[in-house]
């Protein structure tokens, strides 16, 4: 009989750092999922995305195949933003994004595309302080830049230059 692996999300460190019971758990207190709605140019926080139940994911049958969302689809980005506290205060410590597509076709259960392994990997990378936003379209980068810098100017000011560079929009002259 195979031993089942369990994945636990904790809000506090139950081990107090001793490596005993609860070691190997994932603390998601410092990560926030942000949704970018590309069509409506709307950016919002949806904590249910941590459990795959965001407003854009409800009543959607997902597949890791891009064609599953049909040719006519809504495009979204789920952005994982990790926050840390340094000597100068809190800052955006990691930021990654994964694409989600939902068919515009009117059905009781919609069809969509998302890669769950990609989402988990991007969440992990954000928690580890990585910035992976180069694959995001220019308009979504602009929206995310406006949202993050406007949400908390202090967080934005203290954030690494790498985040600011990845979200900067260069106009061709």
Short mmCIF file of N, CA and C in Angstrom, two decimals:
data_model
loop_
_atom_site.label_atom_id
_atom_site.label_comp_id
_atom_site.label_asym_id
_atom_site.label_seq_id
_atom_site.Cartn_x
_atom_site.Cartn_y
_atom_site.Cartn_z
N UNK A 1 0.84 -1.18 0.00
CA UNK A 1 0.00 0.00 0.00
C UNK A 1 0.89 1.25 0.00
N UNK A 2 0.57 2.17 -0.91
CA UNK A 2 1.35 3.39 -1.00
C UNK A 2 1.02 4.32 0.16
N UNK A 3 2.04 4.98 0.66
CA UNK A 3 1.85 5.96 1.70
C UNK A 3 1.39 7.26 1.06
N UNK A 4 0.32 7.85 1.58
CA UNK A 4 -0.21 9.08 1.04
C UNK A 4 0.63 10.27 1.52
N UNK A 5 0.89 11.19 0.59
CA UNK A 5 1.58 12.42 0.96
C UNK A 5 0.53 13.48 1.25
N UNK A 6 0.73 14.24 2.28
CA UNK A 6 -0.21 15.28 2.64
C UNK A 6 0.44 16.64 2.45
N UNK A 7 -0.34 17.58 1.99
CA UNK A 7 0.12 18.95 1.79
C UNK A 7 -0.67 19.83 2.74
N UNK A 8 0.01 20.55 3.60
CA UNK A 8 -0.64 21.35 4.62
C UNK A 8 -0.24 22.80 4.47
N UNK A 9 -1.22 23.66 4.59
CA UNK A 9 -0.96 25.09 4.58
C UNK A 9 -1.24 25.60 5.99
N UNK A 10 -0.26 26.26 6.59
CA UNK A 10 -0.41 26.78 7.93
C UNK A 10 -0.41 28.30 7.93
N UNK A 11 -1.10 28.87 8.89
CA UNK A 11 -1.07 30.32 9.01
C UNK A 11 0.04 30.76 9.97
N UNK A 12 0.50 29.89 10.81
CA UNK A 12 1.60 30.20 11.73
C UNK A 12 2.52 28.98 11.80
N UNK A 13 3.76 29.17 12.25
CA UNK A 13 4.71 28.08 12.36
C UNK A 13 4.41 27.28 13.62
N UNK A 14 3.82 26.09 13.46
CA UNK A 14 3.45 25.27 14.60
C UNK A 14 4.67 24.65 15.28
N UNK A 15 5.79 24.65 14.60
CA UNK A 15 6.97 23.98 15.15
C UNK A 15 7.89 24.92 15.90
N UNK A 16 7.61 26.20 15.82
CA UNK A 16 8.50 27.21 16.39
C UNK A 16 9.93 27.01 15.92
N UNK A 17 10.07 26.48 14.69
CA UNK A 17 11.38 26.33 14.08
C UNK A 17 12.13 25.10 14.52
N UNK A 18 11.50 24.15 15.28
CA UNK A 18 12.25 23.00 15.77
C UNK A 18 12.34 21.86 14.77
N UNK A 19 11.62 21.95 13.64
CA UNK A 19 11.71 20.90 12.62
C UNK A 19 10.91 19.66 12.94
N UNK A 20 10.08 19.70 13.98
CA UNK A 20 9.28 18.54 14.37
C UNK A 20 8.00 18.45 13.57
N UNK A 21 6.91 18.14 14.26
CA UNK A 21 5.62 17.98 13.60
C UNK A 21 5.27 19.25 12.83
N UNK A 22 4.83 19.08 11.60
CA UNK A 22 4.46 20.23 10.78
C UNK A 22 5.59 20.72 9.91
N UNK A 23 6.78 20.14 10.05
CA UNK A 23 7.90 20.55 9.20
C UNK A 23 7.55 20.19 7.76
N UNK A 24 7.93 21.03 6.84
CA UNK A 24 7.62 20.79 5.44
C UNK A 24 6.29 21.36 5.01
N UNK A 25 5.69 22.18 5.88
CA UNK A 25 4.43 22.83 5.52
C UNK A 25 4.74 24.15 4.83
N UNK A 26 3.73 24.69 4.21
CA UNK A 26 3.88 25.92 3.44
C UNK A 26 3.05 27.01 4.08
N UNK A 27 3.67 28.13 4.41
CA UNK A 27 2.99 29.26 5.03
C UNK A 27 2.69 30.29 3.93
N UNK A 28 1.39 30.51 3.69
CA UNK A 28 0.98 31.43 2.64
C UNK A 28 0.52 32.79 3.18
N UNK A 29 0.88 33.10 4.41
CA UNK A 29 0.47 34.38 4.98
C UNK A 29 1.04 35.57 4.23
N UNK A 30 2.20 35.41 3.61
CA UNK A 30 2.86 36.54 2.98
C UNK A 30 2.70 36.58 1.47
N UNK A 31 1.74 35.83 0.94
CA UNK A 31 1.51 35.86 -0.51
C UNK A 31 0.07 36.26 -0.78
N UNK A 32 -0.10 37.08 -1.81
CA UNK A 32 -1.42 37.55 -2.19
C UNK A 32 -1.64 37.28 -3.67
N UNK A 33 -2.75 36.63 -4.02
CA UNK A 33 -3.06 36.43 -5.44
C UNK A 33 -3.82 37.65 -5.99
N UNK A 34 -3.32 38.16 -7.09
CA UNK A 34 -3.93 39.30 -7.76
C UNK A 34 -4.38 38.82 -9.14
N UNK A 35 -5.59 39.18 -9.53
CA UNK A 35 -6.13 38.80 -10.83
C UNK A 35 -6.08 40.01 -11.75
N UNK A 36 -5.57 39.80 -12.96
CA UNK A 36 -5.64 40.84 -13.99
C UNK A 36 -6.65 40.35 -15.03
N UNK A 37 -7.71 41.11 -15.20
CA UNK A 37 -8.72 40.85 -16.21
C UNK A 37 -8.31 41.68 -17.43
N UNK A 38 -7.73 41.02 -18.43
CA UNK A 38 -7.17 41.73 -19.59
C UNK A 38 -8.22 42.46 -20.40
N UNK A 39 -9.38 41.86 -20.59
CA UNK A 39 -10.41 42.46 -21.43
C UNK A 39 -11.00 43.71 -20.80
N UNK A 40 -11.28 43.66 -19.51
CA UNK A 40 -11.88 44.81 -18.82
C UNK A 40 -10.85 45.74 -18.19
N UNK A 41 -9.58 45.40 -18.34
CA UNK A 41 -8.47 46.19 -17.77
C UNK A 41 -8.73 46.47 -16.29
N UNK A 42 -9.01 45.40 -15.56
CA UNK A 42 -9.35 45.48 -14.15
C UNK A 42 -8.39 44.60 -13.36
N UNK A 43 -7.88 45.11 -12.26
CA UNK A 43 -6.96 44.36 -11.40
C UNK A 43 -7.56 44.32 -10.01
N UNK A 44 -7.57 43.11 -9.40
CA UNK A 44 -8.16 42.98 -8.08
C UNK A 44 -7.53 41.80 -7.33
N UNK A 45 -7.65 41.85 -6.03
CA UNK A 45 -7.16 40.77 -5.16
C UNK A 45 -8.29 39.77 -4.98
N UNK A 46 -7.95 38.48 -5.11
CA UNK A 46 -8.93 37.42 -4.90
C UNK A 46 -8.23 36.30 -4.12
N UNK A 47 -8.41 36.30 -2.80
CA UNK A 47 -7.72 35.33 -1.95
C UNK A 47 -8.14 33.89 -2.23
N UNK A 48 -9.31 33.71 -2.82
CA UNK A 48 -9.77 32.35 -3.15
C UNK A 48 -8.89 31.69 -4.22
N UNK A 49 -8.11 32.47 -4.93
CA UNK A 49 -7.20 31.90 -5.94
C UNK A 49 -6.16 30.99 -5.29
N UNK A 50 -5.87 31.21 -4.02
CA UNK A 50 -4.93 30.33 -3.31
C UNK A 50 -5.43 28.89 -3.28
N UNK A 51 -6.74 28.71 -3.40
CA UNK A 51 -7.35 27.38 -3.36
C UNK A 51 -7.97 26.98 -4.69
N UNK A 52 -7.64 27.74 -5.76
CA UNK A 52 -8.19 27.43 -7.08
C UNK A 52 -9.66 27.74 -7.20
N UNK A 53 -10.16 28.66 -6.37
CA UNK A 53 -11.58 28.99 -6.38
C UNK A 53 -11.84 30.48 -6.59
N UNK A 54 -10.99 31.13 -7.36
CA UNK A 54 -11.19 32.56 -7.60
C UNK A 54 -12.45 32.76 -8.43
N UNK A 55 -12.90 33.97 -8.50
CA UNK A 55 -14.12 34.29 -9.24
C UNK A 55 -13.98 33.90 -10.72
N UNK A 56 -12.78 33.95 -11.26
CA UNK A 56 -12.59 33.60 -12.67
C UNK A 56 -12.51 32.09 -12.89
N UNK A 57 -12.32 31.33 -11.82
CA UNK A 57 -12.16 29.88 -11.94
C UNK A 57 -13.44 29.10 -11.62
N UNK A 58 -14.43 29.78 -11.08
CA UNK A 58 -15.67 29.10 -10.70
C UNK A 58 -16.47 28.69 -11.93
N UNK A 59 -17.04 27.49 -11.88
CA UNK A 59 -17.87 26.93 -12.95
C UNK A 59 -17.12 26.85 -14.28
N UNK A 60 -15.82 26.53 -14.20
CA UNK A 60 -15.00 26.36 -15.40
C UNK A 60 -14.34 24.99 -15.33
N UNK A 61 -14.41 24.25 -16.43
CA UNK A 61 -13.72 22.97 -16.55
C UNK A 61 -12.40 23.27 -17.26
N UNK A 62 -11.31 23.14 -16.52
CA UNK A 62 -10.00 23.49 -17.05
C UNK A 62 -9.27 22.30 -17.64
N UNK A 63 -8.40 22.61 -18.59
CA UNK A 63 -7.52 21.63 -19.21
C UNK A 63 -6.17 22.31 -19.40
N UNK A 64 -5.08 21.53 -19.39
CA UNK A 64 -3.77 22.12 -19.66
C UNK A 64 -3.52 22.32 -21.16
N UNK A 65 -4.54 22.07 -21.98
CA UNK A 65 -4.45 22.23 -23.43
C UNK A 65 -5.02 23.60 -23.80
N UNK A 66 -4.21 24.45 -24.44
CA UNK A 66 -4.65 25.80 -24.83
C UNK A 66 -5.91 25.78 -25.68
N UNK A 67 -6.07 24.79 -26.54
CA UNK A 67 -7.21 24.72 -27.44
C UNK A 67 -8.52 24.48 -26.69
N UNK A 68 -8.44 24.05 -25.45
CA UNK A 68 -9.64 23.77 -24.65
C UNK A 68 -10.49 25.02 -24.42
N UNK A 69 -9.87 26.19 -24.44
CA UNK A 69 -10.59 27.44 -24.18
C UNK A 69 -11.20 28.03 -25.44
N UNK A 70 -11.12 27.37 -26.55
CA UNK A 70 -11.63 27.81 -27.85
C UNK A 70 -10.86 29.02 -28.36
N UNK A 71 -11.24 29.48 -29.54
CA UNK A 71 -10.55 30.63 -30.14
C UNK A 71 -11.01 31.95 -29.57
N UNK A 72 -12.20 31.98 -29.00
CA UNK A 72 -12.77 33.20 -28.45
C UNK A 72 -12.80 33.06 -26.93
N UNK A 73 -11.88 33.72 -26.25
CA UNK A 73 -11.74 33.52 -24.81
C UNK A 73 -11.43 34.83 -24.08
N UNK A 74 -11.71 34.81 -22.78
CA UNK A 74 -11.29 35.87 -21.88
C UNK A 74 -9.90 35.48 -21.39
N UNK A 75 -9.02 36.47 -21.31
CA UNK A 75 -7.66 36.20 -20.84
C UNK A 75 -7.46 36.88 -19.48
N UNK A 76 -6.88 36.11 -18.57
CA UNK A 76 -6.58 36.60 -17.23
C UNK A 76 -5.15 36.22 -16.87
N UNK A 77 -4.62 36.92 -15.90
CA UNK A 77 -3.35 36.52 -15.27
C UNK A 77 -3.62 36.38 -13.79
N UNK A 78 -3.15 35.28 -13.21
CA UNK A 78 -3.12 35.17 -11.76
C UNK A 78 -1.69 35.51 -11.35
N UNK A 79 -1.57 36.57 -10.60
CA UNK A 79 -0.26 37.09 -10.19
C UNK A 79 -0.06 36.76 -8.72
N UNK A 80 1.06 36.13 -8.42
CA UNK A 80 1.39 35.80 -7.03
C UNK A 80 2.37 36.85 -6.54
N UNK A 81 2.00 37.58 -5.49
CA UNK A 81 2.85 38.63 -4.94
C UNK A 81 3.22 38.25 -3.51
N UNK A 82 4.51 38.09 -3.27
CA UNK A 82 5.00 37.78 -1.93
C UNK A 82 5.52 39.06 -1.28
N UNK A 83 5.25 39.20 -0.01
CA UNK A 83 5.69 40.39 0.73
C UNK A 83 6.61 39.96 1.85
N UNK A 84 7.69 40.69 2.02
CA UNK A 84 8.62 40.46 3.12
C UNK A 84 8.82 41.78 3.87
N UNK A 85 9.39 41.68 5.05
CA UNK A 85 9.68 42.88 5.84
C UNK A 85 11.19 42.96 6.01
N UNK A 86 11.75 44.09 5.60
CA UNK A 86 13.19 44.35 5.75
C UNK A 86 13.38 45.44 6.80
N UNK A 87 14.60 45.88 6.93
CA UNK A 87 14.92 46.91 7.91
C UNK A 87 14.13 48.19 7.64
N UNK A 88 13.93 48.52 6.37
CA UNK A 88 13.21 49.75 6.00
C UNK A 88 11.70 49.55 5.94
N UNK A 89 11.23 48.34 6.18
CA UNK A 89 9.79 48.08 6.16
C UNK A 89 9.40 47.05 5.12
N UNK A 90 8.09 46.82 4.95
CA UNK A 90 7.61 45.81 4.01
C UNK A 90 7.87 46.20 2.55
N UNK A 91 7.98 45.17 1.71
CA UNK A 91 8.21 45.39 0.28
C UNK A 91 7.73 44.18 -0.50
N UNK A 92 7.55 44.37 -1.82
CA UNK A 92 7.18 43.27 -2.70
C UNK A 92 8.43 42.45 -2.96
N UNK A 93 8.47 41.25 -2.39
CA UNK A 93 9.69 40.45 -2.42
C UNK A 93 9.74 39.44 -3.55
N UNK A 94 8.60 39.10 -4.13
CA UNK A 94 8.53 38.15 -5.23
C UNK A 94 7.25 38.38 -5.99
N UNK A 95 7.30 38.16 -7.31
CA UNK A 95 6.11 38.41 -8.12
C UNK A 95 6.20 37.59 -9.40
N UNK A 96 5.21 36.74 -9.61
CA UNK A 96 5.15 35.89 -10.80
C UNK A 96 3.72 35.87 -11.32
N UNK A 97 3.54 35.42 -12.55
CA UNK A 97 2.19 35.40 -13.13
C UNK A 97 2.00 34.19 -14.01
N UNK A 98 0.80 33.61 -13.94
CA UNK A 98 0.46 32.51 -14.84
C UNK A 98 -0.86 32.84 -15.53
N UNK A 99 -0.94 32.41 -16.78
CA UNK A 99 -2.08 32.75 -17.63
C UNK A 99 -3.25 31.80 -17.40
N UNK A 100 -4.45 32.37 -17.49
CA UNK A 100 -5.69 31.61 -17.44
C UNK A 100 -6.57 32.11 -18.58
N UNK A 101 -7.17 31.18 -19.31
CA UNK A 101 -8.10 31.54 -20.38
C UNK A 101 -9.43 30.85 -20.11
N UNK A 102 -10.52 31.60 -20.34
CA UNK A 102 -11.86 31.06 -20.16
C UNK A 102 -12.66 31.37 -21.42
N UNK A 103 -13.24 30.35 -21.99
CA UNK A 103 -14.02 30.50 -23.21
C UNK A 103 -15.18 31.46 -23.01
N UNK A 104 -15.44 32.27 -24.03
CA UNK A 104 -16.58 33.21 -23.98
C UNK A 104 -17.89 32.51 -24.31
N UNK A 105 -17.79 31.30 -24.79
CA UNK A 105 -18.97 30.53 -25.17
C UNK A 105 -19.91 30.41 -23.97
N UNK A 106 -21.20 30.72 -24.18
CA UNK A 106 -22.19 30.67 -23.10
C UNK A 106 -22.60 29.22 -22.86
N UNK A 107 -22.23 28.72 -21.70
CA UNK A 107 -22.55 27.35 -21.29
C UNK A 107 -22.73 27.34 -19.78
N UNK A 108 -23.38 26.31 -19.30
CA UNK A 108 -23.54 26.17 -17.85
C UNK A 108 -22.18 26.00 -17.19
N UNK A 109 -21.36 25.14 -17.75
CA UNK A 109 -19.98 24.97 -17.29
C UNK A 109 -19.09 25.40 -18.45
N UNK A 110 -18.30 26.42 -18.22
CA UNK A 110 -17.43 26.94 -19.28
C UNK A 110 -16.18 26.07 -19.40
N UNK A 111 -15.51 26.21 -20.52
CA UNK A 111 -14.25 25.52 -20.75
C UNK A 111 -13.13 26.54 -20.58
N UNK A 112 -11.99 26.07 -20.10
CA UNK A 112 -10.88 26.99 -19.89
C UNK A 112 -9.53 26.30 -19.93
N UNK A 113 -8.51 27.13 -19.95
CA UNK A 113 -7.13 26.66 -19.95
C UNK A 113 -6.42 27.23 -18.74
N UNK A 114 -5.72 26.39 -18.04
CA UNK A 114 -4.74 26.80 -17.05
C UNK A 114 -3.83 25.61 -16.80
N UNK A 115 -2.62 25.89 -16.44
CA UNK A 115 -1.67 24.84 -16.12
C UNK A 115 -1.46 24.86 -14.61
N UNK A 116 -2.04 23.89 -13.93
CA UNK A 116 -1.90 23.82 -12.48
C UNK A 116 -0.44 23.67 -12.05
N UNK A 117 0.35 22.81 -12.71
CA UNK A 117 1.77 22.74 -12.31
C UNK A 117 2.49 24.08 -12.48
N UNK A 118 2.14 24.81 -13.55
CA UNK A 118 2.76 26.12 -13.77
C UNK A 118 2.36 27.08 -12.65
N UNK A 119 1.08 27.08 -12.27
CA UNK A 119 0.62 27.97 -11.20
C UNK A 119 1.34 27.66 -9.89
N UNK A 120 1.48 26.38 -9.57
CA UNK A 120 2.15 25.99 -8.33
C UNK A 120 3.62 26.39 -8.38
N UNK A 121 4.27 26.17 -9.51
CA UNK A 121 5.68 26.54 -9.65
C UNK A 121 5.87 28.06 -9.53
N UNK A 122 4.96 28.82 -10.15
CA UNK A 122 5.07 30.28 -10.06
C UNK A 122 4.81 30.76 -8.63
N UNK A 123 3.86 30.15 -7.95
CA UNK A 123 3.61 30.50 -6.55
C UNK A 123 4.87 30.24 -5.72
N UNK A 124 5.47 29.08 -5.92
CA UNK A 124 6.70 28.72 -5.21
C UNK A 124 7.82 29.71 -5.50
N UNK A 125 7.97 30.09 -6.75
CA UNK A 125 9.04 31.03 -7.12
C UNK A 125 8.80 32.41 -6.50
N UNK A 126 7.54 32.85 -6.44
CA UNK A 126 7.24 34.14 -5.80
C UNK A 126 7.61 34.08 -4.32
N UNK A 127 7.26 32.97 -3.66
CA UNK A 127 7.60 32.81 -2.24
C UNK A 127 9.12 32.81 -2.03
N UNK A 128 9.86 32.36 -3.03
CA UNK A 128 11.32 32.31 -2.95
C UNK A 128 11.98 33.61 -3.42
N UNK A 129 11.17 34.63 -3.68
CA UNK A 129 11.71 35.94 -4.01
C UNK A 129 12.09 36.15 -5.46
N UNK A 130 11.48 35.41 -6.35
CA UNK A 130 11.76 35.55 -7.79
C UNK A 130 10.77 36.51 -8.42
N UNK A 131 11.20 37.13 -9.51
CA UNK A 131 10.35 38.01 -10.31
C UNK A 131 10.32 37.46 -11.72
N UNK A 132 9.19 36.90 -12.13
CA UNK A 132 9.04 36.30 -13.46
C UNK A 132 7.80 36.89 -14.13
N UNK A 133 8.02 38.01 -14.83
CA UNK A 133 6.92 38.72 -15.45
C UNK A 133 7.20 39.06 -16.91
N UNK A 134 8.32 38.63 -17.45
CA UNK A 134 8.68 38.97 -18.82
C UNK A 134 7.72 38.40 -19.86
N UNK A 135 7.02 37.32 -19.52
CA UNK A 135 6.08 36.69 -20.46
C UNK A 135 4.70 37.34 -20.46
N UNK A 136 4.47 38.29 -19.58
CA UNK A 136 3.18 38.98 -19.46
C UNK A 136 3.09 40.07 -20.54
N UNK A 137 1.90 40.23 -21.14
CA UNK A 137 1.73 41.24 -22.18
C UNK A 137 1.92 42.65 -21.62
N UNK A 138 2.25 43.59 -22.50
CA UNK A 138 2.60 44.95 -22.09
C UNK A 138 1.48 45.65 -21.33
N UNK A 139 0.25 45.55 -21.82
CA UNK A 139 -0.86 46.23 -21.15
C UNK A 139 -1.09 45.67 -19.75
N UNK A 140 -0.97 44.37 -19.58
CA UNK A 140 -1.14 43.77 -18.25
C UNK A 140 -0.01 44.19 -17.31
N UNK A 141 1.19 44.34 -17.84
CA UNK A 141 2.31 44.85 -17.02
C UNK A 141 2.01 46.26 -16.54
N UNK A 142 1.48 47.08 -17.44
CA UNK A 142 1.12 48.46 -17.09
C UNK A 142 0.07 48.46 -15.99
N UNK A 143 -0.95 47.63 -16.13
CA UNK A 143 -2.01 47.54 -15.12
C UNK A 143 -1.46 47.07 -13.77
N UNK A 144 -0.59 46.08 -13.80
CA UNK A 144 0.00 45.56 -12.56
C UNK A 144 0.89 46.61 -11.91
N UNK A 145 1.67 47.32 -12.72
CA UNK A 145 2.52 48.40 -12.20
C UNK A 145 1.67 49.44 -11.49
N UNK A 146 0.58 49.87 -12.13
CA UNK A 146 -0.31 50.87 -11.53
C UNK A 146 -0.92 50.35 -10.23
N UNK A 147 -1.33 49.08 -10.24
CA UNK A 147 -1.96 48.51 -9.06
C UNK A 147 -0.98 48.42 -7.90
N UNK A 148 0.20 47.84 -8.14
CA UNK A 148 1.17 47.64 -7.05
C UNK A 148 1.70 48.97 -6.52
N UNK A 149 2.03 49.90 -7.40
CA UNK A 149 2.57 51.18 -6.94
C UNK A 149 1.49 52.00 -6.24
N UNK A 150 0.24 51.87 -6.69
CA UNK A 150 -0.85 52.61 -6.06
C UNK A 150 -1.40 51.97 -4.80
N UNK A 151 -1.26 50.65 -4.69
CA UNK A 151 -1.78 49.93 -3.53
C UNK A 151 -1.06 50.38 -2.26
N UNK A 152 0.27 50.45 -2.34
CA UNK A 152 1.05 50.92 -1.20
C UNK A 152 2.36 51.49 -1.74
N UNK A 153 2.48 52.80 -1.73
CA UNK A 153 3.66 53.48 -2.27
C UNK A 153 4.93 53.07 -1.54
N UNK A 154 4.81 52.83 -0.24
CA UNK A 154 5.98 52.45 0.56
C UNK A 154 6.50 51.06 0.15
N UNK A 155 5.58 50.11 -0.02
CA UNK A 155 5.98 48.77 -0.48
C UNK A 155 6.70 48.89 -1.81
N UNK A 156 6.12 49.68 -2.71
CA UNK A 156 6.68 49.84 -4.06
C UNK A 156 8.07 50.47 -3.99
N UNK A 157 8.22 51.52 -3.21
CA UNK A 157 9.50 52.24 -3.09
C UNK A 157 10.60 51.31 -2.56
N UNK A 158 10.26 50.44 -1.62
CA UNK A 158 11.26 49.55 -1.00
C UNK A 158 11.51 48.27 -1.81
N UNK A 159 10.74 48.04 -2.85
CA UNK A 159 10.86 46.81 -3.65
C UNK A 159 12.13 46.83 -4.50
N UNK A 160 12.64 45.64 -4.82
CA UNK A 160 13.86 45.55 -5.63
C UNK A 160 13.67 46.15 -7.03
N UNK A 161 14.76 46.66 -7.57
CA UNK A 161 14.74 47.25 -8.91
C UNK A 161 14.32 46.22 -9.96
N UNK A 162 14.60 44.95 -9.72
CA UNK A 162 14.24 43.92 -10.68
C UNK A 162 12.74 43.92 -10.97
N UNK A 163 11.92 44.09 -9.94
CA UNK A 163 10.47 44.15 -10.14
C UNK A 163 10.11 45.38 -10.97
N UNK A 164 10.68 46.52 -10.62
CA UNK A 164 10.37 47.76 -11.32
C UNK A 164 10.81 47.69 -12.78
N UNK A 165 11.95 47.05 -13.04
CA UNK A 165 12.43 46.91 -14.41
C UNK A 165 11.52 45.99 -15.22
N UNK A 166 11.07 44.89 -14.63
CA UNK A 166 10.20 43.97 -15.37
C UNK A 166 8.83 44.57 -15.65
N UNK A 167 8.41 45.52 -14.85
CA UNK A 167 7.11 46.15 -15.07
C UNK A 167 7.21 47.50 -15.78
N UNK A 168 8.44 47.93 -16.09
CA UNK A 168 8.58 49.20 -16.81
C UNK A 168 8.21 48.98 -18.27
N UNK A 169 7.56 49.96 -18.84
CA UNK A 169 7.11 49.88 -20.22
C UNK A 169 7.98 50.82 -21.05
N UNK A 170 8.72 50.24 -21.96
CA UNK A 170 9.59 51.01 -22.85
C UNK A 170 8.82 51.35 -24.12
N UNK A 171 8.71 52.62 -24.42
CA UNK A 171 8.06 53.05 -25.66
C UNK A 171 9.10 53.07 -26.78
N UNK A 172 8.76 52.50 -27.92
CA UNK A 172 9.66 52.55 -29.07
C UNK A 172 9.66 53.97 -29.62
N UNK A 173 10.84 54.49 -29.87
CA UNK A 173 10.94 55.85 -30.42
C UNK A 173 10.95 55.83 -31.92
#
